PDB file of C-alpha atoms in Angstrom:
ATOM      1  CA  MET A   1     -60.708 121.082 102.220  1.00  0.00           C
ATOM      2  CA  ALA A   2     -64.383 120.032 104.311  1.00  0.00           C
ATOM      3  CA  LEU A   3     -67.499 119.348 101.373  1.00  0.00           C
ATOM      4  CA  THR A   4     -70.340 121.496 101.476  1.00  0.00           C
ATOM      5  CA  ALA A   5     -73.998 120.205 101.629  1.00  0.00           C
ATOM      6  CA  ASP A   6     -76.878 122.529 102.203  1.00  0.00           C
ATOM      7  CA  ILE A   7     -79.616 121.538 105.761  1.00  0.00           C
ATOM      8  CA  HIS A   8     -82.420 121.854 106.300  1.00  0.00           C
ATOM      9  CA  SER A   9     -82.727 122.131 109.276  1.00  0.00           C
ATOM     10  CA  PHE A  10     -82.011 119.492 112.771  1.00  0.00           C
ATOM     11  CA  GLU A  11     -84.000 117.393 115.178  1.00  0.00           C
ATOM     12  CA  SER A  12     -82.105 116.503 118.476  1.00  0.00           C
ATOM     13  CA  MET A  13     -83.745 114.125 121.170  1.00  0.00           C
ATOM     14  CA  ALA A  14     -84.738 111.841 118.145  1.00  0.00           C
ATOM     15  CA  ALA A  15     -85.629 109.304 118.923  1.00  0.00           C
ATOM     16  CA  LEU A  16     -87.736 107.523 115.633  1.00  0.00           C
ATOM     17  CA  ASP A  17     -85.098 107.574 113.255  1.00  0.00           C
ATOM     18  CA  GLY A  18     -83.036 104.335 114.121  1.00  0.00           C
ATOM     19  CA  ASP A  19     -81.863 103.465 117.541  1.00  0.00           C
ATOM     20  CA  GLY A  20     -81.725 104.594 120.871  1.00  0.00           C
ATOM     21  CA  ILE A  21     -81.629 108.405 120.995  1.00  0.00           C
ATOM     22  CA  ARG A  22     -80.809 110.673 117.353  1.00  0.00           C
ATOM     23  CA  TYR A  23     -79.356 113.388 116.446  1.00  0.00           C
ATOM     24  CA  ALA A  24     -81.570 114.062 113.021  1.00  0.00           C
ATOM     25  CA  VAL A  25     -79.996 115.550 109.855  1.00  0.00           C
ATOM     26  CA  PHE A  26     -82.198 116.971 107.372  1.00  0.00           C
ATOM     27  CA  PHE A  27     -80.461 117.705 104.268  1.00  0.00           C
ATOM     28  CA  THR A  28     -82.460 119.509 101.128  1.00  0.00           C
ATOM     29  CA  GLY A  29     -82.773 118.364  97.708  1.00  0.00           C
ATOM     30  CA  CYS A  30     -85.295 115.064  95.870  1.00  0.00           C
ATOM     31  CA  PRO A  31     -85.604 113.700  93.315  1.00  0.00           C
ATOM     32  CA  LEU A  32     -89.022 112.318  94.016  1.00  0.00           C
ATOM     33  CA  ARG A  33     -92.552 113.976  93.814  1.00  0.00           C
ATOM     34  CA  CYS A  34     -95.206 112.246  95.838  1.00  0.00           C
ATOM     35  CA  ALA A  35     -98.047 112.779  96.033  1.00  0.00           C
ATOM     36  CA  TYR A  36     -97.983 112.024 100.568  1.00  0.00           C
ATOM     37  CA  CYS A  37     -95.821 114.124 100.780  1.00  0.00           C
ATOM     38  CA  HIS A  38     -95.786 115.759 104.519  1.00  0.00           C
ATOM     39  CA  ASN A  39     -92.589 117.665 103.371  1.00  0.00           C
ATOM     40  CA  PRO A  40     -92.734 119.365 100.578  1.00  0.00           C
ATOM     41  CA  ASP A  41     -90.737 122.604 101.747  1.00  0.00           C
ATOM     42  CA  THR A  42     -87.528 120.172 101.603  1.00  0.00           C
ATOM     43  CA  TRP A  43     -87.843 119.958  97.790  1.00  0.00           C
ATOM     44  CA  HIS A  44     -85.559 122.999  97.095  1.00  0.00           C
ATOM     45  CA  LYS A  45     -81.829 123.958  98.373  1.00  0.00           C
ATOM     46  CA  SER A  46     -82.863 126.463 101.617  1.00  0.00           C
ATOM     47  CA  GLY A  47     -79.049 128.017 101.366  1.00  0.00           C
ATOM     48  CA  ASN A  48     -78.007 127.331 104.511  1.00  0.00           C
ATOM     49  CA  ASP A  49     -75.509 125.055 103.866  1.00  0.00           C
ATOM     50  CA  TRP A  50     -72.631 123.275 105.661  1.00  0.00           C
ATOM     51  CA  THR A  51     -69.317 121.764 105.736  1.00  0.00           C
ATOM     52  CA  THR A  52     -68.692 118.129 107.052  1.00  0.00           C
ATOM     53  CA  ASP A  53     -66.439 120.048 109.797  1.00  0.00           C
ATOM     54  CA  ALA A  54     -68.871 121.828 111.533  1.00  0.00           C
ATOM     55  CA  LEU A  55     -71.628 119.687 111.010  1.00  0.00           C
ATOM     56  CA  VAL A  56     -69.782 116.882 113.310  1.00  0.00           C
ATOM     57  CA  LYS A  57     -68.417 119.952 116.431  1.00  0.00           C
ATOM     58  CA  LYS A  58     -72.460 120.503 116.610  1.00  0.00           C
ATOM     59  CA  ILE A  59     -72.712 117.096 116.522  1.00  0.00           C
ATOM     60  CA  ARG A  60     -70.279 116.230 118.869  1.00  0.00           C
ATOM     61  CA  ARG A  61     -72.374 118.452 121.384  1.00  0.00           C
ATOM     62  CA  TYR A  62     -74.696 115.449 121.961  1.00  0.00           C
ATOM     63  CA  LYS A  63     -72.805 112.951 122.760  1.00  0.00           C
ATOM     64  CA  PRO A  64     -74.035 111.904 125.848  1.00  0.00           C
ATOM     65  CA  TYR A  65     -77.007 111.471 124.571  1.00  0.00           C
ATOM     66  CA  PHE A  66     -76.307 108.693 122.574  1.00  0.00           C
ATOM     67  CA  LYS A  67     -75.553 105.145 125.005  1.00  0.00           C
ATOM     68  CA  ASN A  68     -77.384 102.612 123.877  1.00  0.00           C
ATOM     69  CA  GLY A  69     -76.964 101.989 120.296  1.00  0.00           C
ATOM     70  CA  GLY A  70     -77.586 105.979 119.485  1.00  0.00           C
ATOM     71  CA  GLY A  71     -75.920 108.343 117.207  1.00  0.00           C
ATOM     72  CA  VAL A  72     -76.527 110.269 113.667  1.00  0.00           C
ATOM     73  CA  THR A  73     -79.515 109.427 111.437  1.00  0.00           C
ATOM     74  CA  PHE A  74     -79.390 111.146 108.292  1.00  0.00           C
ATOM     75  CA  SER A  75     -82.433 112.041 106.714  1.00  0.00           C
ATOM     76  CA  GLY A  76     -84.856 114.622 104.053  1.00  0.00           C
ATOM     77  CA  GLY A  77     -85.785 115.108 101.815  1.00  0.00           C
ATOM     78  CA  GLU A  78     -83.156 112.791  99.870  1.00  0.00           C
ATOM     79  CA  PRO A  79     -80.109 112.050 101.997  1.00  0.00           C
ATOM     80  CA  LEU A  80     -78.331 109.813  99.226  1.00  0.00           C
ATOM     81  CA  LEU A  81     -78.053 112.812  97.389  1.00  0.00           C
ATOM     82  CA  ASN A  82     -75.420 114.465  98.965  1.00  0.00           C
ATOM     83  CA  ALA A  83     -73.708 110.869  99.689  1.00  0.00           C
ATOM     84  CA  ASP A  84     -70.325 111.972  99.211  1.00  0.00           C
ATOM     85  CA  PHE A  85     -71.076 114.295 102.776  1.00  0.00           C
ATOM     86  CA  ILE A  86     -71.799 112.055 104.157  1.00  0.00           C
ATOM     87  CA  VAL A  87     -68.659 109.943 103.347  1.00  0.00           C
ATOM     88  CA  GLU A  88     -66.614 112.607 104.078  1.00  0.00           C
ATOM     89  CA  ALA A  89     -68.868 113.248 107.573  1.00  0.00           C
ATOM     90  CA  GLY A  90     -69.057 109.581 108.277  1.00  0.00           C
ATOM     91  CA  GLN A  91     -65.036 109.058 108.741  1.00  0.00           C
ATOM     92  CA  LEU A  92     -65.480 112.339 110.988  1.00  0.00           C
ATOM     93  CA  LEU A  93     -67.914 110.719 113.230  1.00  0.00           C
ATOM     94  CA  ARG A  94     -66.195 106.933 113.668  1.00  0.00           C
ATOM     95  CA  GLU A  95     -63.376 109.118 115.009  1.00  0.00           C
ATOM     96  CA  GLU A  96     -65.774 110.102 117.589  1.00  0.00           C
ATOM     97  CA  ASN A  97     -67.151 106.527 117.672  1.00  0.00           C
ATOM     98  CA  ILE A  98     -70.536 108.185 117.035  1.00  0.00           C
ATOM     99  CA  ASN A  99     -72.403 106.159 114.485  1.00  0.00           C
ATOM    100  CA  TYR A 100     -74.761 107.080 111.517  1.00  0.00           C
ATOM    101  CA  ALA A 101     -78.209 105.633 110.876  1.00  0.00           C
ATOM    102  CA  ILE A 102     -79.595 106.487 106.340  1.00  0.00           C
ATOM    103  CA  ASP A 103     -83.352 107.319 106.405  1.00  0.00           C
ATOM    104  CA  THR A 104     -83.735 107.405 102.459  1.00  0.00           C
ATOM    105  CA  SER A 105     -86.094 106.639 100.278  1.00  0.00           C
ATOM    106  CA  GLY A 106     -83.786 105.011  97.744  1.00  0.00           C
ATOM    107  CA  SER A 107     -84.783 107.446  94.627  1.00  0.00           C
ATOM    108  CA  VAL A 108     -81.301 107.956  93.729  1.00  0.00           C
ATOM    109  CA  PRO A 109     -78.905 105.655  91.228  1.00  0.00           C
ATOM    110  CA  LEU A 110     -76.688 103.092  92.926  1.00  0.00           C
ATOM    111  CA  THR A 111     -73.489 104.325  91.800  1.00  0.00           C
ATOM    112  CA  ASP A 112     -69.501 104.368  94.339  1.00  0.00           C
ATOM    113  CA  SER A 113     -70.473 107.135  96.092  1.00  0.00           C
ATOM    114  CA  VAL A 114     -73.601 105.481  96.808  1.00  0.00           C
ATOM    115  CA  LYS A 115     -72.437 102.768  98.096  1.00  0.00           C
ATOM    116  CA  LYS A 116     -69.859 103.544 100.159  1.00  0.00           C
ATOM    117  CA  ALA A 117     -72.010 105.965 102.242  1.00  0.00           C
ATOM    118  CA  LEU A 118     -74.166 102.983 102.541  1.00  0.00           C
ATOM    119  CA  ASP A 119     -71.442 100.356 103.526  1.00  0.00           C
ATOM    120  CA  GLY A 120     -70.399 103.379 105.960  1.00  0.00           C
ATOM    121  CA  ALA A 121     -73.768 103.194 107.738  1.00  0.00           C
ATOM    122  CA  ASP A 122     -74.933 101.318 111.280  1.00  0.00           C
ATOM    123  CA  LEU A 123     -78.534 101.508 109.556  1.00  0.00           C
ATOM    124  CA  VAL A 124     -80.398 101.421 106.449  1.00  0.00           C
ATOM    125  CA  ILE A 125     -84.383 102.809 107.044  1.00  0.00           C
ATOM    126  CA  LEU A 126     -85.688 102.406 103.399  1.00  0.00           C
ATOM    127  CA  ASP A 127     -89.230 103.938 102.377  1.00  0.00           C
ATOM    128  CA  LEU A 128     -90.700 101.079 100.859  1.00  0.00           C
ATOM    129  CA  LYS A 129     -93.464 103.086  99.045  1.00  0.00           C
ATOM    130  CA  PHE A 130     -94.921 100.665  96.512  1.00  0.00           C
ATOM    131  CA  TYR A 131     -94.465  97.339  94.865  1.00  0.00           C
ATOM    132  CA  ASN A 132     -94.570  97.805  91.494  1.00  0.00           C
ATOM    133  CA  SER A 133     -93.216 100.196  88.894  1.00  0.00           C
ATOM    134  CA  ASP A 134     -97.015 101.429  87.936  1.00  0.00           C
ATOM    135  CA  ASP A 135     -98.018 102.761  91.088  1.00  0.00           C
ATOM    136  CA  TYR A 136     -94.899 104.310  92.549  1.00  0.00           C
ATOM    137  CA  ALA A 137     -94.057 105.904  88.696  1.00  0.00           C
ATOM    138  CA  LYS A 138     -97.728 107.424  89.477  1.00  0.00           C
ATOM    139  CA  TYR A 139     -97.388 108.593  92.976  1.00  0.00           C
ATOM    140  CA  THR A 140     -93.582 109.683  93.446  1.00  0.00           C
ATOM    141  CA  LYS A 141     -92.382 110.678  90.039  1.00  0.00           C
ATOM    142  CA  GLY A 142     -89.872 108.682  90.577  1.00  0.00           C
ATOM    143  CA  LYS A 143     -88.090 105.445  89.041  1.00  0.00           C
ATOM    144  CA  PHE A 144     -88.819 102.333  91.125  1.00  0.00           C
ATOM    145  CA  GLU A 145     -85.026 100.362  90.009  1.00  0.00           C
ATOM    146  CA  ASN A 146     -83.493 102.822  91.544  1.00  0.00           C
ATOM    147  CA  PHE A 147     -85.445 101.409  94.929  1.00  0.00           C
ATOM    148  CA  ILE A 148     -85.016  98.075  93.902  1.00  0.00           C
ATOM    149  CA  ALA A 149     -81.264  98.861  93.201  1.00  0.00           C
ATOM    150  CA  ILE A 150     -80.437  99.772  96.341  1.00  0.00           C
ATOM    151  CA  GLY A 151     -82.606  97.625  98.604  1.00  0.00           C
ATOM    152  CA  LYS A 152     -81.022  94.155  97.357  1.00  0.00           C
ATOM    153  CA  TYR A 153     -77.638  95.764  97.806  1.00  0.00           C
ATOM    154  CA  CYS A 154     -77.706  96.530 101.279  1.00  0.00           C
ATOM    155  CA  SER A 155     -79.193  93.077 101.558  1.00  0.00           C
ATOM    156  CA  GLU A 156     -77.027  91.665 100.069  1.00  0.00           C
ATOM    157  CA  ASN A 157     -74.284  93.082 101.822  1.00  0.00           C
ATOM    158  CA  GLY A 158     -74.621  92.643 105.035  1.00  0.00           C
ATOM    159  CA  ILE A 159     -76.364  96.044 106.094  1.00  0.00           C
ATOM    160  CA  ARG A 160     -78.831  96.303 108.726  1.00  0.00           C
ATOM    161  CA  LEU A 161     -82.404  97.261 107.160  1.00  0.00           C
ATOM    162  CA  TRP A 162     -85.011  98.797 108.638  1.00  0.00           C
ATOM    163  CA  LEU A 163     -88.219  98.825 105.638  1.00  0.00           C
ATOM    164  CA  ARG A 164     -91.643 101.327 105.943  1.00  0.00           C
ATOM    165  CA  THR A 165     -94.550 102.557 104.369  1.00  0.00           C
ATOM    166  CA  VAL A 166     -96.262 104.794 104.251  1.00  0.00           C
ATOM    167  CA  VAL A 167    -100.672 104.048 104.621  1.00  0.00           C
ATOM    168  CA  VAL A 168    -102.731 106.463 103.150  1.00  0.00           C
ATOM    169  CA  PRO A 169    -106.091 106.258 103.036  1.00  0.00           C
ATOM    170  CA  ASN A 170    -108.140 105.562  99.384  1.00  0.00           C
ATOM    171  CA  ILE A 171    -104.075 104.248  97.881  1.00  0.00           C
ATOM    172  CA  ASN A 172    -102.962 101.097  99.317  1.00  0.00           C
ATOM    173  CA  ASP A 173    -104.945 100.787 102.583  1.00  0.00           C
ATOM    174  CA  THR A 174    -106.577  97.518 102.589  1.00  0.00           C
ATOM    175  CA  GLU A 175    -105.360  93.581 103.492  1.00  0.00           C
ATOM    176  CA  GLU A 176    -104.610  92.680  99.505  1.00  0.00           C
ATOM    177  CA  HIS A 177    -102.480  95.240  99.692  1.00  0.00           C
ATOM    178  CA  ILE A 178    -100.373  94.603 102.152  1.00  0.00           C
ATOM    179  CA  ILE A 179    -100.526  91.851 101.564  1.00  0.00           C
ATOM    180  CA  LYS A 180     -98.875  92.396  98.724  1.00  0.00           C
ATOM    181  CA  TYR A 181     -96.246  95.043 100.480  1.00  0.00           C
ATOM    182  CA  ALA A 182     -95.434  91.715 102.584  1.00  0.00           C
ATOM    183  CA  GLU A 183     -94.521  89.690  99.596  1.00  0.00           C
ATOM    184  CA  PHE A 184     -92.648  91.485  98.162  1.00  0.00           C
ATOM    185  CA  SER A 185     -90.648  92.191 100.891  1.00  0.00           C
ATOM    186  CA  LYS A 186     -88.990  89.475 100.592  1.00  0.00           C
ATOM    187  CA  GLN A 187     -86.738  89.726  98.607  1.00  0.00           C
ATOM    188  CA  PHE A 188     -85.022  91.909 100.625  1.00  0.00           C
ATOM    189  CA  LYS A 189     -83.033  90.372 104.063  1.00  0.00           C
ATOM    190  CA  PHE A 190     -84.440  93.268 107.090  1.00  0.00           C
ATOM    191  CA  GLN A 191     -84.886  93.107 110.581  1.00  0.00           C
ATOM    192  CA  LYS A 192     -88.172  95.155 110.433  1.00  0.00           C
ATOM    193  CA  TYR A 193     -90.664  96.680 108.911  1.00  0.00           C
ATOM    194  CA  GLU A 194     -92.813  98.835 110.379  1.00  0.00           C
ATOM    195  CA  LEU A 195     -95.821 101.144 108.833  1.00  0.00           C
ATOM    196  CA  LEU A 196     -96.558 104.602 108.990  1.00  0.00           C
ATOM    197  CA  ALA A 197     -99.461 106.220 109.268  1.00  0.00           C
ATOM    198  CA  PHE A 198    -100.691 109.256 106.785  1.00  0.00           C
ATOM    199  CA  HIS A 199    -101.128 112.398 108.412  1.00  0.00           C
ATOM    200  CA  THR A 200    -101.782 116.190 106.898  1.00  0.00           C
ATOM    201  CA  MET A 201     -99.659 117.693 109.463  1.00  0.00           C
ATOM    202  CA  GLY A 202     -97.629 118.994 106.837  1.00  0.00           C
ATOM    203  CA  PHE A 203    -101.006 119.937 104.666  1.00  0.00           C
ATOM    204  CA  PHE A 204    -100.136 124.268 105.506  1.00  0.00           C
ATOM    205  CA  LYS A 205     -97.287 123.737 104.071  1.00  0.00           C
ATOM    206  CA  TYR A 206     -98.503 123.479 100.137  1.00  0.00           C
ATOM    207  CA  ASP A 207    -100.324 126.285 101.019  1.00  0.00           C
ATOM    208  CA  ASN A 208     -97.427 128.543 102.163  1.00  0.00           C
ATOM    209  CA  LEU A 209     -95.294 127.547  99.391  1.00  0.00           C
ATOM    210  CA  LYS A 210     -98.486 127.998  96.466  1.00  0.00           C
ATOM    211  CA  ILE A 211     -98.401 124.319  95.335  1.00  0.00           C
ATOM    212  CA  GLU A 212    -100.694 122.198  94.762  1.00  0.00           C
ATOM    213  CA  ASN A 213    -101.622 119.729  98.233  1.00  0.00           C
ATOM    214  CA  PRO A 214    -102.430 116.807  95.186  1.00  0.00           C
ATOM    215  CA  LEU A 215    -104.043 114.815  98.137  1.00  0.00           C
ATOM    216  CA  LYS A 216    -105.853 117.851  99.716  1.00  0.00           C
ATOM    217  CA  GLY A 217    -109.480 116.529 101.916  1.00  0.00           C
ATOM    218  CA  THR A 218    -108.206 113.363 102.105  1.00  0.00           C
ATOM    219  CA  PRO A 219    -108.318 112.040 105.649  1.00  0.00           C
ATOM    220  CA  ALA A 220    -105.562 110.936 108.437  1.00  0.00           C
ATOM    221  CA  LEU A 221    -104.774 107.418 108.683  1.00  0.00           C
ATOM    222  CA  ASP A 222    -106.905 105.852 112.033  1.00  0.00           C
ATOM    223  CA  LYS A 223    -104.714 104.597 114.451  1.00  0.00           C
ATOM    224  CA  GLU A 224    -106.750 101.892 115.189  1.00  0.00           C
ATOM    225  CA  ARG A 225    -107.123 101.141 110.777  1.00  0.00           C
ATOM    226  CA  LEU A 226    -102.773 101.317 111.038  1.00  0.00           C
ATOM    227  CA  SER A 227    -102.286  98.435 113.615  1.00  0.00           C
ATOM    228  CA  GLN A 228    -104.328  96.131 112.422  1.00  0.00           C
ATOM    229  CA  LEU A 229    -102.751  96.960 109.083  1.00  0.00           C
ATOM    230  CA  GLN A 230     -99.570  96.089 111.149  1.00  0.00           C
ATOM    231  CA  LYS A 231    -101.122  92.659 112.021  1.00  0.00           C
ATOM    232  CA  ILE A 232    -101.629  91.603 109.370  1.00  0.00           C
ATOM    233  CA  LEU A 233     -98.293  92.960 107.212  1.00  0.00           C
ATOM    234  CA  ASP A 234     -96.122  91.009 110.328  1.00  0.00           C
ATOM    235  CA  ASP A 235     -98.121  87.672 110.237  1.00  0.00           C
ATOM    236  CA  ASN A 236     -97.689  87.894 106.031  1.00  0.00           C
ATOM    237  CA  ILE A 237     -93.495  88.348 106.538  1.00  0.00           C
TER     238      ILE A 237
END
Protein backbone atom coordinates (compact mmCIF):
# COMPACT_ATOMS: atom_id res chain seq x y z
CA MET A 1 0.00 0.00 0.00
CA ALA A 2 1.41 3.35 -1.04
CA LEU A 3 2.31 5.85 1.66
CA THR A 4 0.50 9.18 1.91
CA ALA A 5 1.63 12.71 2.77
CA ASP A 6 -0.08 16.06 3.19
CA ILE A 7 1.09 18.35 0.38
CA HIS A 8 0.53 22.10 0.47
CA SER A 9 1.15 22.94 -3.19
CA PHE A 10 3.15 22.33 -6.36
CA GLU A 11 5.22 24.48 -8.68
CA SER A 12 5.94 23.34 -12.21
CA MET A 13 8.80 24.80 -14.23
CA ALA A 14 10.67 25.90 -11.10
CA ALA A 15 14.16 27.15 -11.97
CA LEU A 16 15.64 28.12 -8.59
CA ASP A 17 15.29 24.87 -6.66
CA GLY A 18 18.17 22.81 -8.06
CA ASP A 19 19.63 21.94 -11.44
CA GLY A 20 17.68 22.58 -14.61
CA ILE A 21 13.89 22.82 -14.70
CA ARG A 22 12.33 21.38 -11.54
CA TYR A 23 8.92 20.25 -10.38
CA ALA A 24 8.68 21.47 -6.79
CA VAL A 25 6.55 19.63 -4.21
CA PHE A 26 5.83 21.61 -1.04
CA PHE A 27 4.92 19.50 1.99
CA THR A 28 3.06 20.88 4.99
CA GLY A 29 4.44 20.80 8.52
CA CYS A 30 7.59 22.32 10.00
CA PRO A 31 9.21 21.96 13.44
CA LEU A 32 10.65 25.49 13.20
CA ARG A 33 9.02 28.87 13.73
CA CYS A 34 11.52 31.13 12.01
CA ALA A 35 11.04 34.82 12.70
CA TYR A 36 11.44 35.54 8.98
CA CYS A 37 9.32 32.67 7.60
CA HIS A 38 7.53 33.71 4.41
CA ASN A 39 5.36 30.56 4.25
CA PRO A 40 3.53 30.28 7.60
CA ASP A 41 0.66 28.74 5.64
CA THR A 42 2.73 25.55 5.39
CA TRP A 43 3.06 25.07 9.16
CA HIS A 44 -0.10 23.00 9.54
CA LYS A 45 -1.79 20.26 7.55
CA SER A 46 -3.95 21.27 4.60
CA GLY A 47 -5.96 18.07 4.30
CA ASN A 48 -4.53 17.64 0.80
CA ASP A 49 -3.30 14.04 1.04
CA TRP A 50 -1.43 12.37 -1.80
CA THR A 51 -0.17 8.84 -2.24
CA THR A 52 3.28 8.23 -3.68
CA ASP A 53 1.68 6.55 -6.71
CA ALA A 54 -0.60 9.51 -7.44
CA LEU A 55 2.22 12.02 -6.94
CA VAL A 56 4.62 10.26 -9.30
CA LYS A 57 1.85 9.90 -11.89
CA LYS A 58 1.33 13.68 -11.71
CA ILE A 59 5.07 14.38 -11.95
CA ARG A 60 5.54 12.01 -14.89
CA ARG A 61 3.64 14.41 -17.16
CA TYR A 62 6.45 16.95 -16.78
CA LYS A 63 9.27 14.53 -17.63
CA PRO A 64 9.96 16.13 -21.06
CA TYR A 65 11.02 19.32 -19.24
CA PHE A 66 13.59 17.56 -17.05
CA LYS A 67 16.37 17.67 -19.60
CA ASN A 68 19.77 19.10 -18.65
CA GLY A 69 19.65 17.69 -15.13
CA GLY A 70 16.15 18.78 -14.15
CA GLY A 71 13.86 16.77 -11.90
CA VAL A 72 11.79 16.96 -8.73
CA THR A 73 12.53 19.08 -5.65
CA PHE A 74 10.90 18.15 -2.35
CA SER A 75 10.45 21.28 -0.25
CA GLY A 76 8.06 22.64 2.35
CA GLY A 77 7.45 23.23 5.13
CA GLU A 78 10.04 20.66 6.10
CA PRO A 79 10.12 17.77 3.61
CA LEU A 80 12.16 15.45 5.84
CA LEU A 81 9.18 15.13 8.18
CA ASN A 82 7.98 12.86 5.36
CA ALA A 83 11.23 10.94 4.91
CA ASP A 84 9.59 7.52 4.40
CA PHE A 85 7.27 9.01 1.78
CA ILE A 86 10.24 10.55 -0.03
CA VAL A 87 12.11 7.24 0.00
CA GLU A 88 9.12 5.42 -1.51
CA ALA A 89 8.41 8.17 -4.05
CA GLY A 90 12.11 8.29 -4.89
CA GLN A 91 12.11 4.61 -5.81
CA LEU A 92 9.18 5.19 -8.17
CA LEU A 93 10.86 8.26 -9.65
CA ARG A 94 14.06 6.32 -10.33
CA GLU A 95 12.02 3.79 -12.32
CA GLU A 96 11.06 6.77 -14.50
CA ASN A 97 14.69 8.01 -14.65
CA ILE A 98 13.71 11.14 -12.70
CA ASN A 99 16.02 12.43 -9.97
CA TYR A 100 15.00 14.29 -6.84
CA ALA A 101 16.49 17.05 -4.72
CA ILE A 102 15.61 17.89 -1.11
CA ASP A 103 15.34 21.52 -0.01
CA THR A 104 15.57 21.26 3.79
CA SER A 105 16.20 23.29 6.91
CA GLY A 106 17.88 20.26 8.47
CA SER A 107 15.59 20.68 11.45
CA VAL A 108 14.69 17.02 12.10
CA PRO A 109 16.62 14.27 13.92
CA LEU A 110 18.94 12.20 11.74
CA THR A 111 16.95 8.95 11.80
CA ASP A 112 17.51 5.95 9.53
CA SER A 113 14.56 7.08 7.39
CA VAL A 114 16.05 10.56 7.01
CA LYS A 115 19.41 9.04 6.05
CA LYS A 116 17.72 6.94 3.35
CA ALA A 117 15.91 9.99 1.96
CA LEU A 118 19.17 11.95 1.87
CA ASP A 119 21.08 9.02 0.35
CA GLY A 120 18.66 8.84 -2.56
CA ALA A 121 18.82 12.55 -3.36
CA ASP A 122 20.71 13.87 -6.37
CA LEU A 123 21.14 17.12 -4.43
CA VAL A 124 20.45 18.46 -0.93
CA ILE A 125 19.85 22.20 -0.55
CA LEU A 126 20.48 22.96 3.12
CA ASP A 127 19.28 26.17 4.76
CA LEU A 128 22.11 27.42 6.97
CA LYS A 129 20.04 29.74 9.12
CA PHE A 130 22.55 30.74 11.83
CA TYR A 131 26.12 29.88 12.73
CA ASN A 132 25.63 29.52 16.49
CA SER A 133 23.17 27.73 18.74
CA ASP A 134 21.97 30.85 20.59
CA ASP A 135 20.78 32.73 17.50
CA TYR A 136 19.44 29.51 16.00
CA ALA A 137 17.26 28.92 19.05
CA LYS A 138 16.25 32.59 19.32
CA TYR A 139 15.14 33.06 15.72
CA THR A 140 13.98 29.56 14.71
CA LYS A 141 12.95 27.85 17.99
CA GLY A 142 14.70 24.75 16.66
CA LYS A 143 17.57 22.44 17.65
CA PHE A 144 20.93 23.50 16.22
CA GLU A 145 22.36 19.99 16.64
CA ASN A 146 19.85 18.55 14.14
CA PHE A 147 21.10 20.92 11.45
CA ILE A 148 24.74 20.13 12.22
CA ALA A 149 24.11 16.37 12.07
CA ILE A 150 22.37 16.54 8.68
CA GLY A 151 25.01 18.84 7.20
CA LYS A 152 27.82 16.57 8.36
CA TYR A 153 26.04 13.43 7.20
CA CYS A 154 25.74 14.84 3.68
CA SER A 155 29.37 16.00 3.74
CA GLU A 156 30.74 12.69 5.00
CA ASN A 157 28.71 10.52 2.63
CA GLY A 158 29.38 12.27 -0.66
CA ILE A 159 25.88 13.73 -1.01
CA ARG A 160 25.94 16.75 -3.30
CA LEU A 161 25.25 19.78 -1.11
CA TRP A 162 24.31 23.43 -1.65
CA LEU A 163 24.06 25.88 1.24
CA ARG A 164 21.69 28.84 1.44
CA THR A 165 21.24 31.62 3.99
CA VAL A 166 18.46 34.21 4.12
CA VAL A 167 19.93 37.61 4.97
CA VAL A 168 17.60 39.72 7.12
CA PRO A 169 18.10 43.44 7.84
CA ASN A 170 19.15 44.12 11.45
CA ILE A 171 19.59 40.41 12.19
CA ASN A 172 22.43 38.98 10.08
CA ASP A 173 23.19 41.56 7.39
CA THR A 174 26.61 42.87 8.43
CA GLU A 175 30.01 42.02 6.97
CA GLU A 176 30.99 40.53 10.34
CA HIS A 177 28.02 38.17 10.24
CA ILE A 178 28.81 37.01 6.72
CA ILE A 179 32.45 36.29 7.55
CA LYS A 180 31.30 34.17 10.50
CA TYR A 181 28.90 32.27 8.22
CA ALA A 182 31.80 31.64 5.84
CA GLU A 183 34.03 30.28 8.60
CA PHE A 184 31.25 28.12 10.01
CA SER A 185 30.45 26.64 6.60
CA LYS A 186 33.97 25.22 6.21
CA GLN A 187 33.04 22.16 8.28
CA PHE A 188 30.80 21.04 5.41
CA LYS A 189 31.62 19.89 1.89
CA PHE A 190 29.43 21.85 -0.49
CA GLN A 191 29.34 22.84 -4.16
CA LYS A 192 28.06 26.36 -3.65
CA TYR A 193 26.82 28.74 -0.98
CA GLU A 194 24.16 31.27 -1.92
CA LEU A 195 22.74 34.19 0.03
CA LEU A 196 19.04 34.98 -0.38
CA ALA A 197 17.44 38.34 0.28
CA PHE A 198 14.74 38.65 2.94
CA HIS A 199 11.51 39.87 1.35
CA THR A 200 8.10 40.95 2.58
CA MET A 201 5.93 39.24 -0.03
CA GLY A 202 4.64 36.74 2.53
CA PHE A 203 3.56 39.33 5.11
CA PHE A 204 -0.06 39.17 3.96
CA LYS A 205 -0.19 35.50 5.00
CA TYR A 206 0.29 36.44 8.65
CA ASP A 207 -2.67 38.80 8.39
CA ASN A 208 -4.80 36.18 6.66
CA LEU A 209 -3.95 33.56 9.28
CA LYS A 210 -4.38 36.06 12.12
CA ILE A 211 -0.99 35.25 13.63
CA GLU A 212 1.73 37.58 14.86
CA ASN A 213 4.40 38.59 12.36
CA PRO A 214 7.63 38.91 14.41
CA LEU A 215 9.31 41.06 11.74
CA LYS A 216 6.41 43.32 10.81
CA GLY A 217 7.90 46.60 9.64
CA THR A 218 11.24 45.06 8.63
CA PRO A 219 12.19 46.16 5.10
CA ALA A 220 13.22 43.81 2.32
CA LEU A 221 16.96 43.47 1.81
CA ASP A 222 18.28 45.67 -0.99
CA LYS A 223 19.54 43.70 -4.03
CA GLU A 224 22.73 45.72 -4.24
CA ARG A 225 23.45 45.01 -0.58
CA LEU A 226 22.85 41.31 -1.21
CA SER A 227 25.41 41.36 -4.03
CA GLN A 228 27.97 43.05 -1.77
CA LEU A 229 27.47 40.45 0.96
CA GLN A 230 27.61 37.56 -1.53
CA LYS A 231 31.02 38.82 -2.71
CA ILE A 232 32.25 38.96 0.89
CA LEU A 233 31.03 35.40 1.42
CA ASP A 234 32.66 34.16 -1.80
CA ASP A 235 35.96 35.80 -0.83
CA ASN A 236 35.99 34.01 2.55
CA ILE A 237 35.02 30.43 1.73
